[in-house]
Structure formats: structure tokens, C-alpha cells
PDB file of C-alpha atoms in Angstrom:
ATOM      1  CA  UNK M  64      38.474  26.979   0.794  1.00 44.00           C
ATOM      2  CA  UNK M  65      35.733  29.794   0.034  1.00 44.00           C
ATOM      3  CA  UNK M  66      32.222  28.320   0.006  1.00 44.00           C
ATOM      4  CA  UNK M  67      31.153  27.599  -3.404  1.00 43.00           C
ATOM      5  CA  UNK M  68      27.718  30.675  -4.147  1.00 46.00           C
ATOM      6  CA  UNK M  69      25.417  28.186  -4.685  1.00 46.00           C
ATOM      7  CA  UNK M  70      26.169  25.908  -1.661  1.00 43.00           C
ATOM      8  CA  UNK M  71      26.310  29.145   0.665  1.00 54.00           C
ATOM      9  CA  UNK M  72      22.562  30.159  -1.066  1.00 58.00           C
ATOM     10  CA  UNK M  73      21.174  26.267  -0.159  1.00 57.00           C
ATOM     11  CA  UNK M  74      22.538  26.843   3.668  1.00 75.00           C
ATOM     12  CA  UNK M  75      21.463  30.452   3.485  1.00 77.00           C
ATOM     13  CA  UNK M  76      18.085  31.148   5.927  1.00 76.00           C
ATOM     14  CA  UNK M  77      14.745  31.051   4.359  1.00 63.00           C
ATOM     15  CA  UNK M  78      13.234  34.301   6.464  1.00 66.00           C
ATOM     16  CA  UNK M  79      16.456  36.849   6.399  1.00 76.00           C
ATOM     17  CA  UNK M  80      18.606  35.407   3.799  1.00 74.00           C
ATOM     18  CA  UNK M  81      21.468  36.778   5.842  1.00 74.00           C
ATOM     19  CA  UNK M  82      22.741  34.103   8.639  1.00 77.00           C
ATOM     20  CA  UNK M  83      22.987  30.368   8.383  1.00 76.00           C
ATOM     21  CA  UNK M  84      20.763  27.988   9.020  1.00 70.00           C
ATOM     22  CA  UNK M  85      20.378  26.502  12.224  1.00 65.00           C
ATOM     23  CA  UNK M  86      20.522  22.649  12.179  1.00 62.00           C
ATOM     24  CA  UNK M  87      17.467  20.818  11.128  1.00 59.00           C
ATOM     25  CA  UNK M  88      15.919  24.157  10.159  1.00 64.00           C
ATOM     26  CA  UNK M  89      15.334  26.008   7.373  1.00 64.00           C
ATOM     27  CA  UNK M  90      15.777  29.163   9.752  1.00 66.00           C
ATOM     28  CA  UNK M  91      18.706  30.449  11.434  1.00 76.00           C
ATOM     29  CA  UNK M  92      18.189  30.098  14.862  1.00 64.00           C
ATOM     30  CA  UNK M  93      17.131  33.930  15.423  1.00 67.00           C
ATOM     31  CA  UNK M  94      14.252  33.503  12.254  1.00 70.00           C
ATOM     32  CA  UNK M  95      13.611  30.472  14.237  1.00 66.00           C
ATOM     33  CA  UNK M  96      12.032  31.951  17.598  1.00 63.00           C
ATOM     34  CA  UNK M  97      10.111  34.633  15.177  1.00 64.00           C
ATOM     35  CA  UNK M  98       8.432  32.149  12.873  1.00 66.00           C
ATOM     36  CA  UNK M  99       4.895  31.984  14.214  1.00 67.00           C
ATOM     37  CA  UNK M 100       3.575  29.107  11.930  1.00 70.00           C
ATOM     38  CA  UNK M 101       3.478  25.305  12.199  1.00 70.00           C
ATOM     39  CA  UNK M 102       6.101  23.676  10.551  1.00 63.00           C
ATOM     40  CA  UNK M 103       3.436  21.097   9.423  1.00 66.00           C
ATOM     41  CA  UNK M 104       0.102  22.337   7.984  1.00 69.00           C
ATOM     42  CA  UNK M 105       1.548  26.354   7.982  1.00 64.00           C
ATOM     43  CA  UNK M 106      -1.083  27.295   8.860  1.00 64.00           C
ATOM     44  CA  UNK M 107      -1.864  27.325  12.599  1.00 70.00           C
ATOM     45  CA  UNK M 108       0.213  29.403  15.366  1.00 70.00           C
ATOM     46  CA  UNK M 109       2.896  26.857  16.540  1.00 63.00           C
ATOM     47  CA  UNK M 110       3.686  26.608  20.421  1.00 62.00           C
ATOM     48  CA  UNK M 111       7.096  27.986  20.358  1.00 56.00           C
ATOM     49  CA  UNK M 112       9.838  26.566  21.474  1.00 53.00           C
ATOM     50  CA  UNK M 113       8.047  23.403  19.402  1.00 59.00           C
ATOM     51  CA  UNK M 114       7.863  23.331  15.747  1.00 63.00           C
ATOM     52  CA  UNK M 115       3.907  22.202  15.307  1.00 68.00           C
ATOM     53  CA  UNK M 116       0.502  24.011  16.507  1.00 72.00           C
ATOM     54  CA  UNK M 117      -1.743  21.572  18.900  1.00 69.00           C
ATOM     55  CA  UNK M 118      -3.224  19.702  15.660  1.00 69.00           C
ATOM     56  CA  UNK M 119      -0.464  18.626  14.229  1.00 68.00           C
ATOM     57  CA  UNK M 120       1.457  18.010  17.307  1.00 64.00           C
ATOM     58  CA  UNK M 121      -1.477  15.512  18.139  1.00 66.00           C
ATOM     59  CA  UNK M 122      -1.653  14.140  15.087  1.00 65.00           C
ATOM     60  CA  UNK M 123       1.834  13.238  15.036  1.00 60.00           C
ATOM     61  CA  UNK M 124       1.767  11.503  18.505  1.00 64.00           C
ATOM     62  CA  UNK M 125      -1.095   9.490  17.554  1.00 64.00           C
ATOM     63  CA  UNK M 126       0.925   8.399  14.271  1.00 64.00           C
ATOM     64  CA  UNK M 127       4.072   7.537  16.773  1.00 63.00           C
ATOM     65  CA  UNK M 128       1.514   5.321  18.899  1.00 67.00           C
ATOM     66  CA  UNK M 129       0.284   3.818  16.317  1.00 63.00           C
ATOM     67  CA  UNK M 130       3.776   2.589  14.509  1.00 62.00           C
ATOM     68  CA  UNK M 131       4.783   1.782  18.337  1.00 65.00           C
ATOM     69  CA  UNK M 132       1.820  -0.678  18.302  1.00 64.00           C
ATOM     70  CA  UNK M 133       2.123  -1.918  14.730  1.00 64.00           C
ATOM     71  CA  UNK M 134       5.888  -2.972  15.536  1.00 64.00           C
ATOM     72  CA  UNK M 135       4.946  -4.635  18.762  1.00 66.00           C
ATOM     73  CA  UNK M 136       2.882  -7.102  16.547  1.00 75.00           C
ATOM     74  CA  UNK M 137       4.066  -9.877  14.560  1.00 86.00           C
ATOM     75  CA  UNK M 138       4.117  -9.864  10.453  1.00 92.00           C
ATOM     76  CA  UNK M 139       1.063 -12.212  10.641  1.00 96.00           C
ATOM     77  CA  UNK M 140      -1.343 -12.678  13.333  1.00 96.00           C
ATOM     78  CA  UNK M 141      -3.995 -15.205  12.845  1.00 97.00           C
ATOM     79  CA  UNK M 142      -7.582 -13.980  13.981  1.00 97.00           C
ATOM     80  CA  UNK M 143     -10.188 -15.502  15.713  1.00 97.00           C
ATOM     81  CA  UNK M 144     -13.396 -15.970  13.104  1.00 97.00           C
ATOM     82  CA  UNK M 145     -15.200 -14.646  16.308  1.00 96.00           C
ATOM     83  CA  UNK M 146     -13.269 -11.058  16.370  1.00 95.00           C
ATOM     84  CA  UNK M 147     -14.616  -8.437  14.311  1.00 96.00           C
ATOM     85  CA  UNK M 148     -11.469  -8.200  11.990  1.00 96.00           C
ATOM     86  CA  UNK M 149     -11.839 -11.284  11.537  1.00 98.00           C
ATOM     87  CA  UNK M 150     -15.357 -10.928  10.126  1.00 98.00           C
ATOM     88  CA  UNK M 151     -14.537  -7.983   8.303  1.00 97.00           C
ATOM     89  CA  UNK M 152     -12.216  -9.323   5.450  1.00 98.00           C
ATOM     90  CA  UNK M 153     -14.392 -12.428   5.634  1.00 98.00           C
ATOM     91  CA  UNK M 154     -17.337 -10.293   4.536  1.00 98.00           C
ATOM     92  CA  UNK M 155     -15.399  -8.451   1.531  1.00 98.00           C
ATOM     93  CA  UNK M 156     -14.369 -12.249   0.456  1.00 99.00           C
ATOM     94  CA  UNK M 157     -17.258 -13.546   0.033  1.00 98.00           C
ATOM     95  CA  UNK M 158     -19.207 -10.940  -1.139  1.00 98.00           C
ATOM     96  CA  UNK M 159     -17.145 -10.042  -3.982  1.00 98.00           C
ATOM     97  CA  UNK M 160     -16.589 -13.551  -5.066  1.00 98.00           C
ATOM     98  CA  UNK M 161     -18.917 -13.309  -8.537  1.00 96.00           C
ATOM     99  CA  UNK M 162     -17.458 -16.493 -10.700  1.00 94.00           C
ATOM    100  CA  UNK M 163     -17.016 -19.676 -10.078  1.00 93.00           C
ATOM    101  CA  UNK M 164     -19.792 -19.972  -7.612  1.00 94.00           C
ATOM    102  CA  UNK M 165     -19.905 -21.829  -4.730  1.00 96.00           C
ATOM    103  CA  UNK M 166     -17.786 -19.502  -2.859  1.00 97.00           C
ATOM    104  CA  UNK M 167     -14.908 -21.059  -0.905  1.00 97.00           C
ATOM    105  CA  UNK M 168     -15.063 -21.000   2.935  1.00 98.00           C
ATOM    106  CA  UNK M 169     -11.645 -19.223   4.129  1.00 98.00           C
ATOM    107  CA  UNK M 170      -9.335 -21.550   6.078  1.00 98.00           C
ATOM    108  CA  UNK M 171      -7.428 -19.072   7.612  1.00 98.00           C
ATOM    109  CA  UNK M 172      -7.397 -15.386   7.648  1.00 98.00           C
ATOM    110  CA  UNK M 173      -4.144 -13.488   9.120  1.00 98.00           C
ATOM    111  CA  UNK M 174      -3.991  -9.971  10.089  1.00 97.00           C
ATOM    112  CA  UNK M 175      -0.868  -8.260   8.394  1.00 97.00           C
ATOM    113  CA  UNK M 176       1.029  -5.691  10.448  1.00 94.00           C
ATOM    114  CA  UNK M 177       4.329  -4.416   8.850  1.00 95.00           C
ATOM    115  CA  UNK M 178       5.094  -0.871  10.411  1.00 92.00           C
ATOM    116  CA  UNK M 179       7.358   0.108   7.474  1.00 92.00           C
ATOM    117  CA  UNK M 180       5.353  -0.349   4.275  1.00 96.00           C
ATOM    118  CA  UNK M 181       2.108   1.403   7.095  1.00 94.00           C
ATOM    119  CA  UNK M 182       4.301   4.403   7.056  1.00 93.00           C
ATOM    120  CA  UNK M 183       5.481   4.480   3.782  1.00 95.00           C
ATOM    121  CA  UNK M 184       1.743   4.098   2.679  1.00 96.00           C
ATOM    122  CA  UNK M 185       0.049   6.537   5.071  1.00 94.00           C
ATOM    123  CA  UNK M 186       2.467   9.155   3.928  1.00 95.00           C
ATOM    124  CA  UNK M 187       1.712   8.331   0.526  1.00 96.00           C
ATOM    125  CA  UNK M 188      -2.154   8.630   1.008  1.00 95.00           C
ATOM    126  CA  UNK M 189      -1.665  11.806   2.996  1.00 93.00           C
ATOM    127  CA  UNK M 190       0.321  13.299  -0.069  1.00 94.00           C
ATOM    128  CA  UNK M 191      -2.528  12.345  -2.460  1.00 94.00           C
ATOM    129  CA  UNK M 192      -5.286  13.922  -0.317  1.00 91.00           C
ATOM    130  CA  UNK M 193      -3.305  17.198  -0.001  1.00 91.00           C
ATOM    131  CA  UNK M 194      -3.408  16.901  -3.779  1.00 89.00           C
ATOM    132  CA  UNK M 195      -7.116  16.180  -4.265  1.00 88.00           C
ATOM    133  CA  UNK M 196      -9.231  16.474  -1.203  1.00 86.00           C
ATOM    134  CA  UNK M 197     -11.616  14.078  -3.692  1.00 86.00           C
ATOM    135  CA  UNK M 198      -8.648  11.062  -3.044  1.00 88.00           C
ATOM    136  CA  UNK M 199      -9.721   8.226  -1.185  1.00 88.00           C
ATOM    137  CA  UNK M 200      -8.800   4.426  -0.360  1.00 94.00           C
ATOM    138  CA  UNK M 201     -10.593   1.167  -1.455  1.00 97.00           C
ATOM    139  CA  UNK M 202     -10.401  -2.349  -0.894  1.00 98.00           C
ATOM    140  CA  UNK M 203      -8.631  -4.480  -2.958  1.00 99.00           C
ATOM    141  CA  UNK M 204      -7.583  -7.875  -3.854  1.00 99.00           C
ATOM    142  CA  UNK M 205      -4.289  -9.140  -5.225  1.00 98.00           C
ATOM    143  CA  UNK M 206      -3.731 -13.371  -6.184  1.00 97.00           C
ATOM    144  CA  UNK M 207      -0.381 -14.685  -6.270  1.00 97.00           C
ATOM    145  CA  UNK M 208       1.880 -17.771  -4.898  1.00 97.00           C
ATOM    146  CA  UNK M 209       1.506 -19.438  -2.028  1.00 98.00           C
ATOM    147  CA  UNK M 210       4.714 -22.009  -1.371  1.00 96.00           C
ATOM    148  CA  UNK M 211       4.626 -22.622   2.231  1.00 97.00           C
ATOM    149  CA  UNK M 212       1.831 -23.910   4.472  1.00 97.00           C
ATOM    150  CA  UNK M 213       0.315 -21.344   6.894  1.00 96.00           C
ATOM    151  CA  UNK M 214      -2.217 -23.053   8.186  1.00 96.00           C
ATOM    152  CA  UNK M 215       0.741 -24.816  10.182  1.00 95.00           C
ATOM    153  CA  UNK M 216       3.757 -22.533  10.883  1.00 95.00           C
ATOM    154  CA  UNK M 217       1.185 -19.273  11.307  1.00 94.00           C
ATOM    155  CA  UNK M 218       4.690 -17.028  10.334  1.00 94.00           C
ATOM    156  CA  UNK M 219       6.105 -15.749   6.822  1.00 95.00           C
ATOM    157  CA  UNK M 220       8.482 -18.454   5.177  1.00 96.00           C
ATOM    158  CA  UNK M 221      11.950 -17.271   3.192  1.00 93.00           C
ATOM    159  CA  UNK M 222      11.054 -19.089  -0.166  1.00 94.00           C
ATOM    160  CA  UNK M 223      11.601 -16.510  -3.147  1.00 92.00           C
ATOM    161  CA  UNK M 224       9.366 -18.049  -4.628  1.00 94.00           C
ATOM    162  CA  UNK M 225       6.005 -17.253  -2.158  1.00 96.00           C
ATOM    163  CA  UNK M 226       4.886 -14.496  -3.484  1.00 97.00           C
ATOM    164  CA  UNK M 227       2.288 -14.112  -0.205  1.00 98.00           C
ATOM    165  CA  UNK M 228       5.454 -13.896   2.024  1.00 97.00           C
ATOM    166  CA  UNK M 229       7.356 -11.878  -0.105  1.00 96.00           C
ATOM    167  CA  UNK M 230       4.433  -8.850  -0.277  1.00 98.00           C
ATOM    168  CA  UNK M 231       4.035  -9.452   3.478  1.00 98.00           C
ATOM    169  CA  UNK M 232       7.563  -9.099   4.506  1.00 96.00           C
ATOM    170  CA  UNK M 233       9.061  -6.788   2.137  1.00 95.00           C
ATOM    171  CA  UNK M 234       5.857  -4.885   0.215  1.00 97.00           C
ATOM    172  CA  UNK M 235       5.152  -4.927  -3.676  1.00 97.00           C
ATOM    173  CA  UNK M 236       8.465  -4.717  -5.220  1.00 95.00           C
ATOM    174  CA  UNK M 237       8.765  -3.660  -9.104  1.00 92.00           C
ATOM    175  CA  UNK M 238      11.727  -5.779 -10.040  1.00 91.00           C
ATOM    176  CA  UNK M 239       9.312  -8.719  -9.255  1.00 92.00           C
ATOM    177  CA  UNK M 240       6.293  -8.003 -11.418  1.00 91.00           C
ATOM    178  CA  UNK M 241       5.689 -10.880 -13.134  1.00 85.00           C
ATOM    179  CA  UNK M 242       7.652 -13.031 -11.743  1.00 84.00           C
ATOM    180  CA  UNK M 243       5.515 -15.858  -9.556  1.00 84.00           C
ATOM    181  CA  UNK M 244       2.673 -15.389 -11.667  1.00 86.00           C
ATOM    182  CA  UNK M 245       3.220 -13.823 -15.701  1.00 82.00           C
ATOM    183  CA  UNK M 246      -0.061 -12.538 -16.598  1.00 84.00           C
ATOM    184  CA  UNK M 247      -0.770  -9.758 -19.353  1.00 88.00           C
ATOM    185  CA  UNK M 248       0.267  -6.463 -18.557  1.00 93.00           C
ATOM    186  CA  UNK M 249      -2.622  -4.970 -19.978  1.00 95.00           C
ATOM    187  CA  UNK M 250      -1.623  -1.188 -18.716  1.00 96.00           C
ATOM    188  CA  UNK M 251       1.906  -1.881 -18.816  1.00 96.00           C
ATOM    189  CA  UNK M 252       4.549  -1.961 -15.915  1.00 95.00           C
ATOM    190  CA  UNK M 253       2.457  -1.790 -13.169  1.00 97.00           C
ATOM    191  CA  UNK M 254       1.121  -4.337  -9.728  1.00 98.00           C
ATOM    192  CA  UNK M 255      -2.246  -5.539 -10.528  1.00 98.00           C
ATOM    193  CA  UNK M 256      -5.212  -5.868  -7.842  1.00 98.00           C
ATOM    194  CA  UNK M 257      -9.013  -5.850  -8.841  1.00 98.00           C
ATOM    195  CA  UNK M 258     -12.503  -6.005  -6.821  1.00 98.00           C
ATOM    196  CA  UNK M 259     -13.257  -9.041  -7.171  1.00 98.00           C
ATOM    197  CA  UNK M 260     -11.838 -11.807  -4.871  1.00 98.00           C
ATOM    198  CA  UNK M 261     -13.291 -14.159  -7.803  1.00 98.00           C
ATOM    199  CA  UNK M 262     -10.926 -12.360 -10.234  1.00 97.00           C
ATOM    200  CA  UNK M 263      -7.678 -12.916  -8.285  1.00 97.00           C
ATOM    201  CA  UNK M 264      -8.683 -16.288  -7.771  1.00 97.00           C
ATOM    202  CA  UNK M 265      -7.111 -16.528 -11.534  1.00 96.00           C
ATOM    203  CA  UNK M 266      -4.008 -15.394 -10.316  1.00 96.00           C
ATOM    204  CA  UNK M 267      -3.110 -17.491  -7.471  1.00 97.00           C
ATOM    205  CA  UNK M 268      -1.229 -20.999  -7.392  1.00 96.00           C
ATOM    206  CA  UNK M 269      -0.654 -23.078  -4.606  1.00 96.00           C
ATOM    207  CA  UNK M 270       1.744 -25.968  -3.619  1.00 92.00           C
ATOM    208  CA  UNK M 271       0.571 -29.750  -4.451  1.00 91.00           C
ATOM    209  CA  UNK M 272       1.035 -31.125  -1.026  1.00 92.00           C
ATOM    210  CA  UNK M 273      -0.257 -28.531   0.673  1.00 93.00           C
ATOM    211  CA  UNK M 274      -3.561 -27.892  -1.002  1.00 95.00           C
ATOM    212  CA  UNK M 275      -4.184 -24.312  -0.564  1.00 97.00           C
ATOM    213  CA  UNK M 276      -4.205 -20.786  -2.160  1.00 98.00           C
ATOM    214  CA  UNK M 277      -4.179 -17.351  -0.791  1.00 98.00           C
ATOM    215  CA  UNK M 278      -5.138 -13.712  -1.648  1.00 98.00           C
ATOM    216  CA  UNK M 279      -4.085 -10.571   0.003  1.00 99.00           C
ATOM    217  CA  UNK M 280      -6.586  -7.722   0.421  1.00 99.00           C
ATOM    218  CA  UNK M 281      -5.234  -4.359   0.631  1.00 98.00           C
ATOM    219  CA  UNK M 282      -5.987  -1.107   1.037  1.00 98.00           C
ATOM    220  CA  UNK M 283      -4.824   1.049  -1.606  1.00 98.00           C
ATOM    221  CA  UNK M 284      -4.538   4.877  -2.381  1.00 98.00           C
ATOM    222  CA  UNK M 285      -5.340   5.217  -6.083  1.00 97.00           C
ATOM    223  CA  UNK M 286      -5.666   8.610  -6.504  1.00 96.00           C
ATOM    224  CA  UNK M 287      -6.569  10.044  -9.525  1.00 95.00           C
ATOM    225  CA  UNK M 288      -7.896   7.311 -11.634  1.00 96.00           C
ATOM    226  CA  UNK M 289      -7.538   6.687 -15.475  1.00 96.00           C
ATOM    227  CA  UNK M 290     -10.674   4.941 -16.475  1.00 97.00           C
ATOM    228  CA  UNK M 291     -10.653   2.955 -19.351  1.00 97.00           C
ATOM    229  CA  UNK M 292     -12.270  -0.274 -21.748  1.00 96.00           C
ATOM    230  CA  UNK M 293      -9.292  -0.223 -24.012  1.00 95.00           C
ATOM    231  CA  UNK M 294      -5.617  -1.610 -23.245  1.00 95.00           C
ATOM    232  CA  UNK M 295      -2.323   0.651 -22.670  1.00 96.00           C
ATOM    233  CA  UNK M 296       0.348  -1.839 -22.607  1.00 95.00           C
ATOM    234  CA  UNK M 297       3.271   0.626 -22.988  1.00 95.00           C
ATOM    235  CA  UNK M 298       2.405   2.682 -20.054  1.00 96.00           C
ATOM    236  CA  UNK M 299       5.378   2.402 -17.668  1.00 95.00           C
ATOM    237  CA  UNK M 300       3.770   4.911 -15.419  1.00 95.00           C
ATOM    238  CA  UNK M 301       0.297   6.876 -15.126  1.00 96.00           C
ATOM    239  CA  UNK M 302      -0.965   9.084 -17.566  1.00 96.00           C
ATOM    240  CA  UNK M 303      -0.380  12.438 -16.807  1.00 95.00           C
ATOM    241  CA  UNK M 304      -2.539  13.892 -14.137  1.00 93.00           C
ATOM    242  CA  UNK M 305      -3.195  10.407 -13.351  1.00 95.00           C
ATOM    243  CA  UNK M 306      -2.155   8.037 -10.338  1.00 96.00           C
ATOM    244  CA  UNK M 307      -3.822   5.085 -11.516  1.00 97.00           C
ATOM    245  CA  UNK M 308      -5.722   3.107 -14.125  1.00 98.00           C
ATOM    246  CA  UNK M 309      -8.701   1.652 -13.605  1.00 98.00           C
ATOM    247  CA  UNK M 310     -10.228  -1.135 -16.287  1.00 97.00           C
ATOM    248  CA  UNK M 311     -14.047  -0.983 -16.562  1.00 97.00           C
ATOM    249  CA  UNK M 312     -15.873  -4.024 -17.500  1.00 95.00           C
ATOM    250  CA  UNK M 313     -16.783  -4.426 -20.732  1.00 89.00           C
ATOM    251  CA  UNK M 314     -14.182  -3.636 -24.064  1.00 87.00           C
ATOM    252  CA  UNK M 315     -11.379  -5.908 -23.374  1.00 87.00           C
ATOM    253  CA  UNK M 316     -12.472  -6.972 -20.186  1.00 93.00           C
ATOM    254  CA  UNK M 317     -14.920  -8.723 -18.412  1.00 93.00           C
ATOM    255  CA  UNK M 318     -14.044  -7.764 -14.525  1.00 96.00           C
ATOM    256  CA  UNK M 319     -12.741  -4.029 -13.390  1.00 97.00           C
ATOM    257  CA  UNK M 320      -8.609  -4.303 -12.199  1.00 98.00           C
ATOM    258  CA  UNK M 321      -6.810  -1.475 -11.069  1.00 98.00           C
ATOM    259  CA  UNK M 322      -3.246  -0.903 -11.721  1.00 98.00           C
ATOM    260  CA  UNK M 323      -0.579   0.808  -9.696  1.00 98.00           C
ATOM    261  CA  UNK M 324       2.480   2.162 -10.473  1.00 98.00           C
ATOM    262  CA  UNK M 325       3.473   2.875  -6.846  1.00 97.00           C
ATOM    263  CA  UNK M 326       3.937   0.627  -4.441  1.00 97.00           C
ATOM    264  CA  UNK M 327       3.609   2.708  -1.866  1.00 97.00           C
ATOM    265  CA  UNK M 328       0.072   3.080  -2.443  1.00 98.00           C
ATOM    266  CA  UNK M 329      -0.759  -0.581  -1.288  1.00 98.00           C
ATOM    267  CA  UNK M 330      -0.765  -1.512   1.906  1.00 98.00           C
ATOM    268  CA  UNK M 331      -1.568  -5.030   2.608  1.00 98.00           C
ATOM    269  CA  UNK M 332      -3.896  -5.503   5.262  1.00 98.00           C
ATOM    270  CA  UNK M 333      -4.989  -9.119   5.301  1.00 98.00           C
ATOM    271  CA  UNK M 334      -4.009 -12.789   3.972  1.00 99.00           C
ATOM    272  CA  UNK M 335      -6.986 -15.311   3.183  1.00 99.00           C
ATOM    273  CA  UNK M 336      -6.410 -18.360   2.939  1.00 98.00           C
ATOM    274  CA  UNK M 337      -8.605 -20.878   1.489  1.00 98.00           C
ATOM    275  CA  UNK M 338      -9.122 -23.828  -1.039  1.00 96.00           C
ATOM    276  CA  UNK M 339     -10.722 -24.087  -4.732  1.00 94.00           C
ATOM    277  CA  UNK M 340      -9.917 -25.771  -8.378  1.00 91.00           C
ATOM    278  CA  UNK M 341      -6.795 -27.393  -7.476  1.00 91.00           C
ATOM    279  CA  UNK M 342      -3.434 -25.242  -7.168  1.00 91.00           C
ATOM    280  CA  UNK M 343      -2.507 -24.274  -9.919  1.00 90.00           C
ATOM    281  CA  UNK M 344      -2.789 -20.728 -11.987  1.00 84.00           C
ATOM    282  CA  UNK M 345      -6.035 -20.420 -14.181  1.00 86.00           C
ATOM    283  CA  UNK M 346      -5.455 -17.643 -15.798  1.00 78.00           C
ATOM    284  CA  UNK M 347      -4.030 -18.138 -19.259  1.00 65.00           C
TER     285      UNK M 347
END
């Protein structure tokens, strides 16, 4: 059967537009030893017979390393309050705990180390800064259930239900916004985190016989932020030009959020654990 013009044009070689391409190349394999650029940045002189220049070559190692690492480690690893990780997210806690003063002393605080959503989100952040070199990451928090008691098992439980397993296992999904804790979707469809630890306090709930509640704080990749006082609650996405949209205090609200539209762009880094006001949700 004669090859369809279209097909043969996809399979056609980028540099002579005469042979085939080779496999896993947009070259045919002649175009291939000729093409003097990195595959990666395309920019730099790759080392032929390899596809990247130094760079990118070491760049890419240190990326393999670091999933090899990640995936060596378990979903949650408790720290020591003595280790510097530890005292890291501890710090952010506290200090951006601005209502409902005294601030809570954290029971527990587990490291988070899920190699899939790490890739999925460093590849995500690296897209954004190629798109503005301006794009950075922040801290953020995000409240929601807590069904299972960590404090004991130290591991991820399989209740639907715990939205802190959930998010650690398995990411921020879309098809679950909403779900363990409704709350107003002030810029529409979108996974809400803010600055404030005090903030998501509002948004967690705990289990009566266990006593506790739990936030994650994540590192997210908001590129280009849509600043606003005033609520968009049919966006489904970001505005155009946008990746994000960021609530300043003051109009309708009285604490900044930030909400994302990808979940790709969180990655969550940490789970803190602690006790305050009961279990249940206080935000109306």
C-alpha cells in the first residue's frame, strides 16, 4: 500500500528532506553524523556520536542521580527536629502563621519524596523559565484531610478520603478539587495553596480519635502571575498570558492565595503535622 503524502512528509528528515528518518531522530542517519548542535539547548557543539554538548550531557546525569536517589527513598520519611530539613519547613510554619496566635508546635514533620510528580514538576518549571527567564518558585501551603494517624504508622494510608495521602502518593489531581474539603472557588477550577500556614489552617480537618491536622508545603512554579482583589469564578484555566492567579489582600480578601491550574506545577515537599481548634474544617 503506497504511503499516504502526509505520513511520508512526518517520517521525512528534518536537514535533507530526502531519506527517512533514522529511529529516535529527527535526522536520517547520514544528517545525523553532520548535525553539529546539541539536541538539548541547540546551541552548543554536541560530542558526536552523542546527542548533547558537555552542559547538557551533565545536566542530564545529575537529573538521572537525582531521580535514582529520590526513588531509593520512601513516600514519607520522618525527620529528625535536629536535621536541617527538619528546621527548614519548621521555620516557614511558624513564621507565616499570622491568625489565630499562639502558633502550634508541629508534632511531626515528614519529608516527601515521590520521583514521579519531581519529574513531572521539574520539567514543568524548566518549561516556564525557558518562557520567562523572570519565572521562579515559592513556598507554599495547602490544608486538607487528614484520616489516618501518622504520628504512628510513619507511611501513606489507602483511605480516599485522606486527602494528605492522596497528594502524597498520587499528586494534585483535578477530578478531586473539592472533594475532602468544598471551599469557594474564588478563581474558578483550580488547586488552592496560599502563604500563610495560618490560612490553610481553615482548610484542614482531622479525625476525632486521632486529634491531629496536617498541611503540606510545596514548592510551586507559578509562572506568570494574574494579580488580582476581585473574584473570577468562571476561570477554568489562566488568563491568557497567564499561568497563575494570585489574590492580594484586601478587596474580597483578607490573606493572598494562589491558584493553579496545573498540577504539575506543585510539588509537595513536606507534611506538618500538628494540633489546633479541634478537627474539624473552619472555613465556612
Amino acid at each position: 500500500m503506497a504511503t499516504s503524502p502526509s505520513t511520508s512528509q512526518a517520517q521525512m528528515c528534518l536537514m535533507c528532506k530526502k531519506n527517512g528518518r533514522d529511529d529516535c531522530s529527527v535526522f536520517c542517519r547520514s544528517c545525523e553524523l553532520e548535525y553539529p548542535y546539541c539536541y538539548e539547548c541547540g546551541e552548543k557543539e554536541r560530542n558526536i556520536p552523542y546527542k548533547l554538548c558537555s552542559d547538557c550531557y551533565s545536566k542530564t546525569r545529575s537529573e538521572r542521580r537525582a531521580i535514582k536517589e529520590i526513588k531509593k527513598q520512601p513516600l514519607l520519611s520522618r525527620l529528625d527536629a535536629k536535621k536541617a530539613e527538619y528546621q527548614r519547613a519548621h521555620e516557614i510554619f511558624k513564621s507565616k502563621w499570622v491568625k489565630y496566635l499562639p502558633v502550634p508546635e508541629p508534632e511531626a514533620i515528614f519529608a516527601v519524596s515521590n520521583s514521579k510528580i519531581w519529574e513531572s514538576f521539574q520539567k514543568y518549571a524548566k518549561d516556564l523559565k525557558e518562557k520567562d527567564s523572570d519565572a521562579t518558585t515559592d513556598y507554599f501551603f495547602h490544608g486538607t484531610t487528614l484520616q489516618c494517624d501518622l504520628l504512628e504508622q510513619n507511611e501513606t494510608c489507602d483511605d480516599s478520603n485522606c486527602g494528605i495521602c492522596g497528594i502524597v502518593a498520587r499528586g494534585f489531581d483535578k477530578s478531586l478539587i473539592g472533594k475532602n474539603i468544598p471551599r469557594f472557588k474564588r478563581y474558578g477550577e483550580a488547586f488552592y495553596l496560599a502563604p500563610n500556614s495560618s490560612k490553610c489552617h481553615d482548610y484542614t480537618q482531622g479525625k476525632e480519635d486521632i486529634g491531629m491536622r496536617a498541611q503540606l508545603l510545596c514548592l510551586v512554579a507559578c509562572g506568570t502571575k494574574f494579580e488580582t482583589t476581585k473574584d473570577h469564578t468562571r476561570l477554568m484555566k489562566a488568563p491568557e498570558k497567564c499561568d497563575s492567579v494570585y489574590g492580594n489582600s484586601g478587596g474580597t480578601l483578607n490573606y493572598e492565595e494562589v491558584a493553579i491550574y496545573e498540577s504539575r506545577a506543585i510539588l509537595p515537599e513536606f507534611v506538618i503535622v500538628y494540633s489546633k481548634n479541634g478537627v474539624h474544617k473552619i472555613a465556612k
